CSV table of C-alpha atoms in Angstrom, one decimal:
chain,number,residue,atom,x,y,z
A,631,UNK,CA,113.1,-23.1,-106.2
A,632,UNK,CA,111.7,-20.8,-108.4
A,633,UNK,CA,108.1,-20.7,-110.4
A,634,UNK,CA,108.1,-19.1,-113.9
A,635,UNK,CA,104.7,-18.3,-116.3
A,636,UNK,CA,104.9,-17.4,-120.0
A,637,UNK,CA,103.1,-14.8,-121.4
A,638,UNK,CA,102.9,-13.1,-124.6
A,639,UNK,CA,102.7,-15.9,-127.1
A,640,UNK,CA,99.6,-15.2,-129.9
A,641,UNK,CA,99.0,-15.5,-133.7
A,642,UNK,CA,101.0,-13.2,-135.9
A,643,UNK,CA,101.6,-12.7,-139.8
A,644,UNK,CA,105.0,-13.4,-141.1
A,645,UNK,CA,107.4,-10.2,-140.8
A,646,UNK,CA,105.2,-9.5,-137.6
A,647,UNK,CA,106.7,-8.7,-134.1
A,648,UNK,CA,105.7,-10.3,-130.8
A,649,UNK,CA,107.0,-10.3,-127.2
A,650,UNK,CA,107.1,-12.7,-125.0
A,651,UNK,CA,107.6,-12.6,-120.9
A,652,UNK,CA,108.4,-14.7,-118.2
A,653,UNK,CA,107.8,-13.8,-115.1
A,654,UNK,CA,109.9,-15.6,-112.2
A,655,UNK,CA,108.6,-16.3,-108.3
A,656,UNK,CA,111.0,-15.7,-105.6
A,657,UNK,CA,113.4,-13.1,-104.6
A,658,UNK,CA,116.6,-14.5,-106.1
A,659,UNK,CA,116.2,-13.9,-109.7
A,660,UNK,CA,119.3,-12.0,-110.0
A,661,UNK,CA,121.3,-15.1,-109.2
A,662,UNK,CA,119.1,-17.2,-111.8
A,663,UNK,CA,120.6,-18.1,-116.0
A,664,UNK,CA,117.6,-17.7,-117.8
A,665,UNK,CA,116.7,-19.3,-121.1
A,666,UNK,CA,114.1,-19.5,-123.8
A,667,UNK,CA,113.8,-22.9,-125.5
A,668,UNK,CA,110.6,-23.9,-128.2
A,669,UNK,CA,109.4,-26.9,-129.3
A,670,UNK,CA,107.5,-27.3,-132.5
A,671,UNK,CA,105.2,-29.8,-133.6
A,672,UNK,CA,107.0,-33.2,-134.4
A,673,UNK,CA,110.5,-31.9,-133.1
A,674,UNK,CA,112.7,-32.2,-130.3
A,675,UNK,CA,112.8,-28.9,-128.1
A,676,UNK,CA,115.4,-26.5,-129.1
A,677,UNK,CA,117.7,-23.8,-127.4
A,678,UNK,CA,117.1,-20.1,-128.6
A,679,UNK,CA,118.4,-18.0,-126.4
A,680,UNK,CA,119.9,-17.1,-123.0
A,681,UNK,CA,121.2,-14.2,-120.5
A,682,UNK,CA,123.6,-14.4,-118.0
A,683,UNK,CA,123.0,-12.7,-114.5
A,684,UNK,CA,125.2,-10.0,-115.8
A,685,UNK,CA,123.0,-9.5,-119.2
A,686,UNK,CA,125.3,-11.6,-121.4
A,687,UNK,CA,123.6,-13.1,-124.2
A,688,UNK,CA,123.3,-16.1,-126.8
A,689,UNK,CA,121.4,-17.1,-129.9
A,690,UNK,CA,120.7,-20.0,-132.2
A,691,UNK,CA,122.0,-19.1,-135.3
A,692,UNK,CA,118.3,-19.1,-136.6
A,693,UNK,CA,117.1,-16.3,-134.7
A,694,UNK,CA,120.3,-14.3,-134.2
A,695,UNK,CA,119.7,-10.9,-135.6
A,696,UNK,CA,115.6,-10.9,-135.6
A,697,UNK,CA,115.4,-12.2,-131.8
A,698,UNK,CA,116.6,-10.1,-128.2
A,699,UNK,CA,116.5,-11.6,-125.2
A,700,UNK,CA,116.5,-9.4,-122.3
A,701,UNK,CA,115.9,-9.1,-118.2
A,702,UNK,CA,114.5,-6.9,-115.3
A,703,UNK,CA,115.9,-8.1,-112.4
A,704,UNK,CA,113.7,-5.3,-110.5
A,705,UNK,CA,110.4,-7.1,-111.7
A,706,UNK,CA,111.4,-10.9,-111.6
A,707,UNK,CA,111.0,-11.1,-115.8
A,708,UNK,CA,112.8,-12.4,-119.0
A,709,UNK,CA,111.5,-11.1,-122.2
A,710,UNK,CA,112.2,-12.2,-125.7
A,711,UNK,CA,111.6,-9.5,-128.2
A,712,UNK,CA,110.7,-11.3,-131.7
A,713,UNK,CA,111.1,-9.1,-134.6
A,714,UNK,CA,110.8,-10.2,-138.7
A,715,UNK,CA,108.5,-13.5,-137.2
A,716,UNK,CA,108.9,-16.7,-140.0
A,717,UNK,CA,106.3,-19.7,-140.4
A,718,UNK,CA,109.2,-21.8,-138.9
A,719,UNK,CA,109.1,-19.8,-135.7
A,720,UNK,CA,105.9,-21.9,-134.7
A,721,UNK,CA,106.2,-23.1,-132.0
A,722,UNK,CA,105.4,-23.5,-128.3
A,723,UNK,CA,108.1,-21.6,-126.5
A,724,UNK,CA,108.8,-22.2,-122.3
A,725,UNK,CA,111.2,-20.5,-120.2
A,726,UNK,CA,113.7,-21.9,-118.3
A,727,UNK,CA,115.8,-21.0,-115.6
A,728,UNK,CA,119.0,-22.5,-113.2
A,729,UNK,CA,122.1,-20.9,-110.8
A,730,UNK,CA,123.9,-23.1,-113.3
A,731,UNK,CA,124.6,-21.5,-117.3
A,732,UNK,CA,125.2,-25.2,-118.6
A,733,UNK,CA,121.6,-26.7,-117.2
A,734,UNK,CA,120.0,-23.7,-119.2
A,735,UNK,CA,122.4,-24.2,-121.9
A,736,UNK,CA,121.8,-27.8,-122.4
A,737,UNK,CA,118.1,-27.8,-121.2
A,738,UNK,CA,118.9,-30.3,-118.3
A,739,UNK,CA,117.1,-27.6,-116.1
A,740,UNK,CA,113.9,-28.6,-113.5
A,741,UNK,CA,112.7,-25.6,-114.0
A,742,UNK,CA,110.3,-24.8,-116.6
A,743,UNK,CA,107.4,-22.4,-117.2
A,744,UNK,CA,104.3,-24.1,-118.9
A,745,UNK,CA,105.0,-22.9,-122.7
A,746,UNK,CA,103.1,-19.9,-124.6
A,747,UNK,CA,102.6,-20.4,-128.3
A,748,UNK,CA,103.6,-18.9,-131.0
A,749,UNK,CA,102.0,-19.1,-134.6
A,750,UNK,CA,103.3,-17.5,-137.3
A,751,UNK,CA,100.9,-17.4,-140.7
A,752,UNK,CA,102.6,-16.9,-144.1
């Protein structure tokens, strides 16, 4: 199993920058998919990006270009590096993690962090 906590999250102005990081228990975090997901008021949880245990990557198309996901394997941590921040990037944003790319993919995963938000002002 693995335990994972979000930190980072804050209130920033639109065309702001914040990182987020998610730090991951255990000492098999190399073998791990990790993923960032948010879920904004009224909505249904979304996918917004993911890295491979090699460092391969994927975006939504909404945040490809202004987001970079990224990992340490040395310190247990995912970070997502969130540059030219919109209003529509509110959100609460939770990390997610699995041995197995299509639970993070699809969000089927058990394992979750407990969400750091995200509020972007215009």
């Amino acid at each position: 199993q693995v335990q994972l906590v979000e930190s980072g999250g804050g209130l920033v102005q639109a065309g702001g920058s914040l990182r987020l990081s998610c730090a991951a228990s255990g000492r098999t975090f190399s073998r791990y998919y990790m993923g960032w997901f948010r879920q904004a008021p009224g909505k249904e949880r979304e996918f917004v990006a993911g890295i491979s245990r090699s460092g391969g990557t994927a975006y939504s198309d909404s945040v490809k270009g202004r987001f970079t996901i990224s990992r340490d394997n040395a310190k247990n941590t995912v970070y997502l590096l969130m540059n030219s921040l919109k209003p529509e990037d509110t959100a609460v944003y939770y990390c997610a993690a699995n041995e197995a790319l299509g639970s993070v993919v699809r969000g089927t995963t058990n394992y979750w962090g407990q969400g750091t938000q995200v509020t972007v002002s215009s």
